[in-house]
Short mmCIF file of C-alpha atoms in Angstrom, two decimals:
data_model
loop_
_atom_site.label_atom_id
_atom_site.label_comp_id
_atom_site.label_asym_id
_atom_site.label_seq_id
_atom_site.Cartn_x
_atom_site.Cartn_y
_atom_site.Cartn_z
CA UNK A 71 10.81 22.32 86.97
CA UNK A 72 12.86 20.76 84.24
CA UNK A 73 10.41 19.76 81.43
CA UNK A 74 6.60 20.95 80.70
CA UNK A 75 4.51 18.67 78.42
CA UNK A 76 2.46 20.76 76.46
CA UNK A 77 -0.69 18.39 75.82
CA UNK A 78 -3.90 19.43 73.89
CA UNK A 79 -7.46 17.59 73.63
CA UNK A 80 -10.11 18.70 70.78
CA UNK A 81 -12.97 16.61 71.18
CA UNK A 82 -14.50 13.61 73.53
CA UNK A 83 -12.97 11.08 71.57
CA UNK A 84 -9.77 12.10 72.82
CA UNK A 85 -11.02 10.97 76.40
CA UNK A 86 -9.46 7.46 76.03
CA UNK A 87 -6.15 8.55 74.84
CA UNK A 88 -6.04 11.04 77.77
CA UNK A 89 -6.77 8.81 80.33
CA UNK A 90 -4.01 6.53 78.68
CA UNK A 91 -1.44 9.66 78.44
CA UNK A 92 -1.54 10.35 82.09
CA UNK A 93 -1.30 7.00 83.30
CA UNK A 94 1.52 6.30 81.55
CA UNK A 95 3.70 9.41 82.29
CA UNK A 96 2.76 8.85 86.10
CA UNK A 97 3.66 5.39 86.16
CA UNK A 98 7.50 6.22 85.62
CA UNK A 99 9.25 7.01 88.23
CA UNK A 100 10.44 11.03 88.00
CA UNK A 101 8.48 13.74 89.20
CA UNK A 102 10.69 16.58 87.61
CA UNK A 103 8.30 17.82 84.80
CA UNK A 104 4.99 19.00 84.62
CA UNK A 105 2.17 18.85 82.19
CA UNK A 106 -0.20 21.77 80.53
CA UNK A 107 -3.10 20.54 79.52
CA UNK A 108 -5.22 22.61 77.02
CA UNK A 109 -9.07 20.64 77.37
CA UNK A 110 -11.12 21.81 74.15
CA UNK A 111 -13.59 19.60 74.88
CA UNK A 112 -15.47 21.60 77.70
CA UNK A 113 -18.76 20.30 76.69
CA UNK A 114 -18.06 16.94 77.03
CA UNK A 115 -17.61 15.47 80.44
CA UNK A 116 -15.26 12.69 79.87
CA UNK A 117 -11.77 14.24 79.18
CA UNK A 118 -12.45 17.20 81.71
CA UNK A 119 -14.01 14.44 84.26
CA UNK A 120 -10.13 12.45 84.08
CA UNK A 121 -8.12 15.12 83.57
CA UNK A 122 -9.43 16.80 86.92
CA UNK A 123 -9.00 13.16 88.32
CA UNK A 124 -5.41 13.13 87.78
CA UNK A 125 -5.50 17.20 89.18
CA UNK A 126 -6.56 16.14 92.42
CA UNK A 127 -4.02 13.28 93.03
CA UNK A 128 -1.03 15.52 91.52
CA UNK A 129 -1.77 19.44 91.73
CA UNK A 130 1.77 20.59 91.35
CA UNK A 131 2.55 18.87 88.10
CA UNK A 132 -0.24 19.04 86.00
CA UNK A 133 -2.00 22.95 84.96
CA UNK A 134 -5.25 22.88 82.97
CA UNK A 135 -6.73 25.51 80.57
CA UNK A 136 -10.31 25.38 79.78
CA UNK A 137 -12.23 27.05 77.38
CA UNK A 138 -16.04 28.37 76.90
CA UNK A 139 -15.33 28.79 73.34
CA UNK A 140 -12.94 26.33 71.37
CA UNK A 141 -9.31 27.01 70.35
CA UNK A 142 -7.25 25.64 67.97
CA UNK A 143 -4.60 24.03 68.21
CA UNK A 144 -1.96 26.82 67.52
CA UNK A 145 -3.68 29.00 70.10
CA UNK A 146 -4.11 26.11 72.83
CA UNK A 147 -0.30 26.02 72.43
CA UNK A 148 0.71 29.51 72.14
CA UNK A 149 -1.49 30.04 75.81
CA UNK A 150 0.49 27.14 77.18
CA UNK A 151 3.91 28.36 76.54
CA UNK A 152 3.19 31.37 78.21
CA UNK A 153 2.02 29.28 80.99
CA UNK A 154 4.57 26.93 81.18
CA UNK A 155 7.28 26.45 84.09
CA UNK A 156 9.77 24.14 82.34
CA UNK A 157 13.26 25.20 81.54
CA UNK A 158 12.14 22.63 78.70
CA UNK A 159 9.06 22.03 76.24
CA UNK A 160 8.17 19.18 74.79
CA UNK A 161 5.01 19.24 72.76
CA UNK A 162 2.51 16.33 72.62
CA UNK A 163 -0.58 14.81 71.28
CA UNK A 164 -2.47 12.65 73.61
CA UNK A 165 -1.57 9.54 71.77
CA UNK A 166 1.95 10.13 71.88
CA UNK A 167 2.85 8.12 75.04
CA UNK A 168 6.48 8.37 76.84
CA UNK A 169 8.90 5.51 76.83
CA UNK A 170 10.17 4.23 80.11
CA UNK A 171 13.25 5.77 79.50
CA UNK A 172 12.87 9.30 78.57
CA UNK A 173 13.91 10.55 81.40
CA UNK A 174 16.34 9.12 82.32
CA UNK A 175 17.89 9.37 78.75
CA UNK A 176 16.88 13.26 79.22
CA UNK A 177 18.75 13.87 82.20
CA UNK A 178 21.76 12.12 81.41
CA UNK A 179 22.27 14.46 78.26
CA UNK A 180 21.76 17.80 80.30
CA UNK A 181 23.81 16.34 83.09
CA UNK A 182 26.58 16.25 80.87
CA UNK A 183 25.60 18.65 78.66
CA UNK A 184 24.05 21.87 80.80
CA UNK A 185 23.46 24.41 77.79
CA UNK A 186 21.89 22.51 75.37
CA UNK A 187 18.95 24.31 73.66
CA UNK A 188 17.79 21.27 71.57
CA UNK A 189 17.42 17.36 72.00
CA UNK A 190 16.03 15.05 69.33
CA UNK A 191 15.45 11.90 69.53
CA UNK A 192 13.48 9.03 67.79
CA UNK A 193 9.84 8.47 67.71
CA UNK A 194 7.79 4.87 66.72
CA UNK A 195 4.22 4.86 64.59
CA UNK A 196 1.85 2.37 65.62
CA UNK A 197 -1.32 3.35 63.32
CA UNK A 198 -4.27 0.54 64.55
CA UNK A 199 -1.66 -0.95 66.78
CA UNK A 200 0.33 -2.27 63.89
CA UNK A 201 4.04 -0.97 63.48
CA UNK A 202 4.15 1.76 60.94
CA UNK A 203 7.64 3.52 61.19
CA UNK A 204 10.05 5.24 63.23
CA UNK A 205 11.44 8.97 62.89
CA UNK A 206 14.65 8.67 62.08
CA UNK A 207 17.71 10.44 63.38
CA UNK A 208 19.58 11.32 61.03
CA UNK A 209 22.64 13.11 62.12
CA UNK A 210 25.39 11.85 64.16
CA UNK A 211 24.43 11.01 67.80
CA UNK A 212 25.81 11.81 71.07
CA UNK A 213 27.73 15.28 69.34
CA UNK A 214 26.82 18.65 70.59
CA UNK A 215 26.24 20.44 67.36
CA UNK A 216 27.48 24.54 67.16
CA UNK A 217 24.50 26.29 64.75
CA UNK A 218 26.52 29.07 64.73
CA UNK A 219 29.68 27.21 63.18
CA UNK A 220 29.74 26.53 59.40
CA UNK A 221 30.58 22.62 60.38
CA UNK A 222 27.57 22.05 62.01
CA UNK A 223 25.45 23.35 59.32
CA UNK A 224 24.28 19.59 58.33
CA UNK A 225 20.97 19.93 61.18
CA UNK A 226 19.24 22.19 59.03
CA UNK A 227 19.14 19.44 56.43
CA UNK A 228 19.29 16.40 58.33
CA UNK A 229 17.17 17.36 61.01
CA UNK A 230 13.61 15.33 61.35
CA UNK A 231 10.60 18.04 61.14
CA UNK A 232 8.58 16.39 63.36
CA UNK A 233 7.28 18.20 66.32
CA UNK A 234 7.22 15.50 69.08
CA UNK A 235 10.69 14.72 67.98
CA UNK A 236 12.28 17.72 69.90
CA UNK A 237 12.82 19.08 73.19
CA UNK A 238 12.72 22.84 73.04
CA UNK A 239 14.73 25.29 75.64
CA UNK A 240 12.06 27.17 76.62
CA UNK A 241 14.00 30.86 76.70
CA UNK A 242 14.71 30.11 73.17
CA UNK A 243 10.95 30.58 72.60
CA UNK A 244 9.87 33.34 74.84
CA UNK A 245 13.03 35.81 73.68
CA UNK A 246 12.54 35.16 69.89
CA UNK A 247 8.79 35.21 69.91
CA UNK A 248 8.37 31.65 68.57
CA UNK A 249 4.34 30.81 68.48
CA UNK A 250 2.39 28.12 66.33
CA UNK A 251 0.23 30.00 63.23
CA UNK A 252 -2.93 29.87 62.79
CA UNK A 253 -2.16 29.93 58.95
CA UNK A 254 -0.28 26.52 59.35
CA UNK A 255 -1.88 23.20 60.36
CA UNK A 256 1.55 21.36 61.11
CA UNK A 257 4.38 21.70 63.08
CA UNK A 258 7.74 22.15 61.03
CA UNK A 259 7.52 25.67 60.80
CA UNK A 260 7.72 26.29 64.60
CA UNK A 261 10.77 23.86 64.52
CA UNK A 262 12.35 25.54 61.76
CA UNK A 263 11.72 28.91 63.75
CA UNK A 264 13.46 28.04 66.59
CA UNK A 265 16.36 26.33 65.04
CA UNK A 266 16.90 29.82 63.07
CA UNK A 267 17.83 31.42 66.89
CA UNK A 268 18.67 28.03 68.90
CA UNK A 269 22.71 28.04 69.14
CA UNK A 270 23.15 24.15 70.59
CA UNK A 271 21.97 21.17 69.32
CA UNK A 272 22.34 17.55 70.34
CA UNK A 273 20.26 14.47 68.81
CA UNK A 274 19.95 10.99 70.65
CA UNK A 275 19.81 7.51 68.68
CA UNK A 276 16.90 6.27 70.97
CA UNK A 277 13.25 6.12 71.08
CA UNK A 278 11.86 8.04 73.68
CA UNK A 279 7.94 8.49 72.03
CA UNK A 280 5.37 6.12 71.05
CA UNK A 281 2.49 7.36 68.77
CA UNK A 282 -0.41 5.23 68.18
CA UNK A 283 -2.77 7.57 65.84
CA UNK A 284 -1.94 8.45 62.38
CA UNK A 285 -2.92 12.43 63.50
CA UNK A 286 -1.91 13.44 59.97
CA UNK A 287 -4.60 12.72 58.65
CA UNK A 288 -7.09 14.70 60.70
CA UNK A 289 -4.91 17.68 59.42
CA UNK A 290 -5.51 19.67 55.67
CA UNK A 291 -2.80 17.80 54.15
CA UNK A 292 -1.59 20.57 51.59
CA UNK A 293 -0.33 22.33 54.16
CA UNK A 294 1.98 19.85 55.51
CA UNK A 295 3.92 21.14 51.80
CA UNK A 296 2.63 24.65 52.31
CA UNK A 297 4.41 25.62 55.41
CA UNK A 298 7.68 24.77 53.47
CA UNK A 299 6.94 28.72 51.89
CA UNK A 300 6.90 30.58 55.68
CA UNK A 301 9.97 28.52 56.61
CA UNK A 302 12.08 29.75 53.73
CA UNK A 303 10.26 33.20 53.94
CA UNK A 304 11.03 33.23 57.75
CA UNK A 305 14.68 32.06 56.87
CA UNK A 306 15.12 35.17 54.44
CA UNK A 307 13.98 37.70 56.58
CA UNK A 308 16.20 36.27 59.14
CA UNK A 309 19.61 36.83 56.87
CA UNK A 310 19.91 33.11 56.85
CA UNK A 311 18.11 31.92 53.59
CA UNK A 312 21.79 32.47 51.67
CA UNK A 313 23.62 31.41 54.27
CA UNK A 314 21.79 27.91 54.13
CA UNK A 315 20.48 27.64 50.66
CA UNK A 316 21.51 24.21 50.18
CA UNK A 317 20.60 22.90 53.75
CA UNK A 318 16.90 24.12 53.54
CA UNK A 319 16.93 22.65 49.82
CA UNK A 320 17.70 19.33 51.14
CA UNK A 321 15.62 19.63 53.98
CA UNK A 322 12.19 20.74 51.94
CA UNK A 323 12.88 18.53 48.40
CA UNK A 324 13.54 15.40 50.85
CA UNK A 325 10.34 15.95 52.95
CA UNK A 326 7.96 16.79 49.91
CA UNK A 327 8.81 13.93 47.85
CA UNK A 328 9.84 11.11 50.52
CA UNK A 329 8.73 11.39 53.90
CA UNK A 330 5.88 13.48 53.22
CA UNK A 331 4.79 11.02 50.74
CA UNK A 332 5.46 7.76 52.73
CA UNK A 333 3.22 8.96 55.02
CA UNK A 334 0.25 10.01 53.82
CA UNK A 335 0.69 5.87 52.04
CA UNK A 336 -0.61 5.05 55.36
CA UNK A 337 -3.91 6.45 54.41
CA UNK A 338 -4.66 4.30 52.08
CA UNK A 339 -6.29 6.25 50.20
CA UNK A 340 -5.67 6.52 46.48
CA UNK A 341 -7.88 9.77 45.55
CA UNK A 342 -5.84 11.84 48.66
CA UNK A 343 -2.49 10.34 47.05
CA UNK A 344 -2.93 11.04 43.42
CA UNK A 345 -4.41 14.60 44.42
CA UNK A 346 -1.55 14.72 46.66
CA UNK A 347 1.38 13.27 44.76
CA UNK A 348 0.04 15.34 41.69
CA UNK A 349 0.38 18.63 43.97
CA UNK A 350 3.94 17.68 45.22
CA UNK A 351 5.47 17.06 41.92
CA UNK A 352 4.11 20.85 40.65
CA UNK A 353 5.77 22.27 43.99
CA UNK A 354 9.15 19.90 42.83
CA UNK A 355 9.67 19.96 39.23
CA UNK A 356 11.04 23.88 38.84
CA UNK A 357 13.02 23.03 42.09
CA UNK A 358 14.78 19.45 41.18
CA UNK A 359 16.84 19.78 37.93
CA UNK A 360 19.01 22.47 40.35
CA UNK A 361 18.54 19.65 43.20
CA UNK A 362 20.46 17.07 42.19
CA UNK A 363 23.99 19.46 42.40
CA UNK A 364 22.86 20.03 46.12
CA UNK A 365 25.94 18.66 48.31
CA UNK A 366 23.82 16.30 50.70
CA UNK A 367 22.47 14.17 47.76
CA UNK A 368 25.74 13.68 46.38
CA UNK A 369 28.45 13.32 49.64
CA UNK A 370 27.04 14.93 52.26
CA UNK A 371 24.02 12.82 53.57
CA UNK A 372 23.47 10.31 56.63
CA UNK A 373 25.06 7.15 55.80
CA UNK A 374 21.12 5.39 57.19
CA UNK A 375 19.34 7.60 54.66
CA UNK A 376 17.25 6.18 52.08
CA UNK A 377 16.60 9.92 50.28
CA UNK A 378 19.67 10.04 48.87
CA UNK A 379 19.65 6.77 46.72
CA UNK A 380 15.75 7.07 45.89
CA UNK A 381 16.30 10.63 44.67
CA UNK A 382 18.79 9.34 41.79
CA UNK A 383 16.46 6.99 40.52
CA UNK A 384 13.27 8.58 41.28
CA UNK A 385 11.84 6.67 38.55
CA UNK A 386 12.23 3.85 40.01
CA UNK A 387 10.97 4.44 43.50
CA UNK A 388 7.48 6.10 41.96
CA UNK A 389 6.94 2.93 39.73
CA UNK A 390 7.08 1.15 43.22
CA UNK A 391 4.92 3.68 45.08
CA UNK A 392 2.38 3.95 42.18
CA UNK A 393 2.10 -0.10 42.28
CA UNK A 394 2.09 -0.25 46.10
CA UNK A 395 -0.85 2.94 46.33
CA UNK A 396 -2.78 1.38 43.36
CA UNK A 397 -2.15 5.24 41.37
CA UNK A 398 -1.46 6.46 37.63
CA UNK A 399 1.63 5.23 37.03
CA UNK A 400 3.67 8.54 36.27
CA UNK A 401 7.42 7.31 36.67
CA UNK A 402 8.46 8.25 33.45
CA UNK A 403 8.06 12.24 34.78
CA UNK A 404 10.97 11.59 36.68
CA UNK A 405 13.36 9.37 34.51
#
């Protein structure tokens, strides 16, 4: 078995997006993967009554995990993993669909490439079937990347923290003791984990998953910033927090004040912005006066970065945002 998708449902709503998960990954044409479906919603008939559908007409590719008493979601995946058969994880919500050609994009790579521990690749936002934007990879594609070598350092900081954006060598996971907290409601932290032991990296200029929920927003959206703490803590007690000061700087001022930012726009919702703009810039100001001497703003970033330009004229790019999210207009902080 080459690639387990780790899946989780939470509540009977999810019923629709299940049904539509399945049916797409079973329409393409590969039967090399299988998926692990953690069902939350044991109460409610709908989910359980398709997901058992789809059991009966392929029992060797999909396992389910039930539960009398809800888990969350770090749990639901932490059980998986230990369940899983895949020399490969990929971790999913059920609105995250799979392009056409994931797989065979997939196998090409590890055809060519048989040690890789990590693949990322692109993913497209559709919030209320209207195009809201694409993950964007940021490093060089088609390059197997050495984390070990000091060349190769630029993932750490170019990297996209987005869960569904990666496909994880399971091994990786199991020897290092990788597992979702339950003190974190979002995903970079696990991604951050495992790049800390992963030794191989490769990244893929296509987009191989479509998402068409905003799920950030059923999240606590603090801790979307929060987590940033654990990584660097997990970093330090690792020996690697010196070693890649500047890369994690990059990596945590970029997501707090851009794509963190961007979005949660989606929302629109200007009482969650302010509140949340208003947090970020406390968690950035001690931080950013040291930032702007960090190598990757200056010479070092992807040439099909935005960060880099909005982040020496910050001014500028909050006296948009402010206008566009109808907030206080507090550009002048940043001039």
């Amino acid at each position: 078995m080459e690639i387990s998708f780790i899946v989780t449902t939470n509540n009977n709503d999810e019923s629709k997006y299940v049904l539509q998960f399945l049916s797409n990954i079973f329409n393409i044409n590969d039967k090399n993967f299988e998926i692990v479906l953690v069902d939350n919603s044991f109460y409610y008939s709908d989910s359980l009554k398709i997901i058992n559908e789809y059991f009966i007409l392929y029992p060797n590719q999909i396992q389910i995990i039930t539960s009398y008493k809800p888990l969350d979601i770090s749990a639901s995946r932490n059980l998986a993993i230990k369940i899983a058969k895949g020399k490969y994880l990929v971790f999913l919500h059920p609105t995250e669909l799979i392009s056409p050609n994931f797989f065979s994009t997939i196998k090409e790579i590890l055809k060519k490439n048989h040690s890789l521990d990590c693949i990322e690749y692109s993913v497209s936002y559709f919030w209320g079937l209207k195009y809201a934007f694409e993950s964007t990879v940021r490093l060089k594609p088609n390059k197997i990347y050495n984390l070990k070598a000091t060349e190769d350092k630029e993932v750490y900081a170019l990297t996209s923290p987005l869960l569904s954006t990666k496909l994880f060598k399971k091994e990786i996971i199991t020897k290092n003791d990788i597992t979702f907290r339950r003190s974190l409601q979002f995903d970079s932290y696990f991604v951050y984990a495992f790049l800390a032991h992963a030794e191989t990296f490769y990244a893929v200029d296509k987009i191989l998953i479509n998402n068409e929920v905003n799920i950030m927003m059923y999240d606590n959206s603090f801790e979307l910033v929060n987590q940033w703490v654990h990584i660097l803590n997990y970093y330090n007690n690792n020996q690697l927090k010196k070693k890649l000061n500047k890369e994690l700087e990059y990596a945590f001022v970029r997501y707090a004040l851009f794509s963190f930012l961007l979005s949660l726009a989606s929302s629109k919702n200007p009482q969650l912005l302010q509140k949340m703009y208003d947090y970020v810039k406390d968690y950035i100001t001690r931080r950013y006066k040291n930032f702007t001497t960090n190598p990757y703003l200056r010479d070092k970033a992807a040439k099909d970065d935005d960060f880099p330009m909005v982040a020496r004229d910050l001014s500028k790019f909050f006296k948009k945002y402010f206008t566009d999210n109808k907030l206080k207009d507090d550009s002048r902080f940043w001039e």
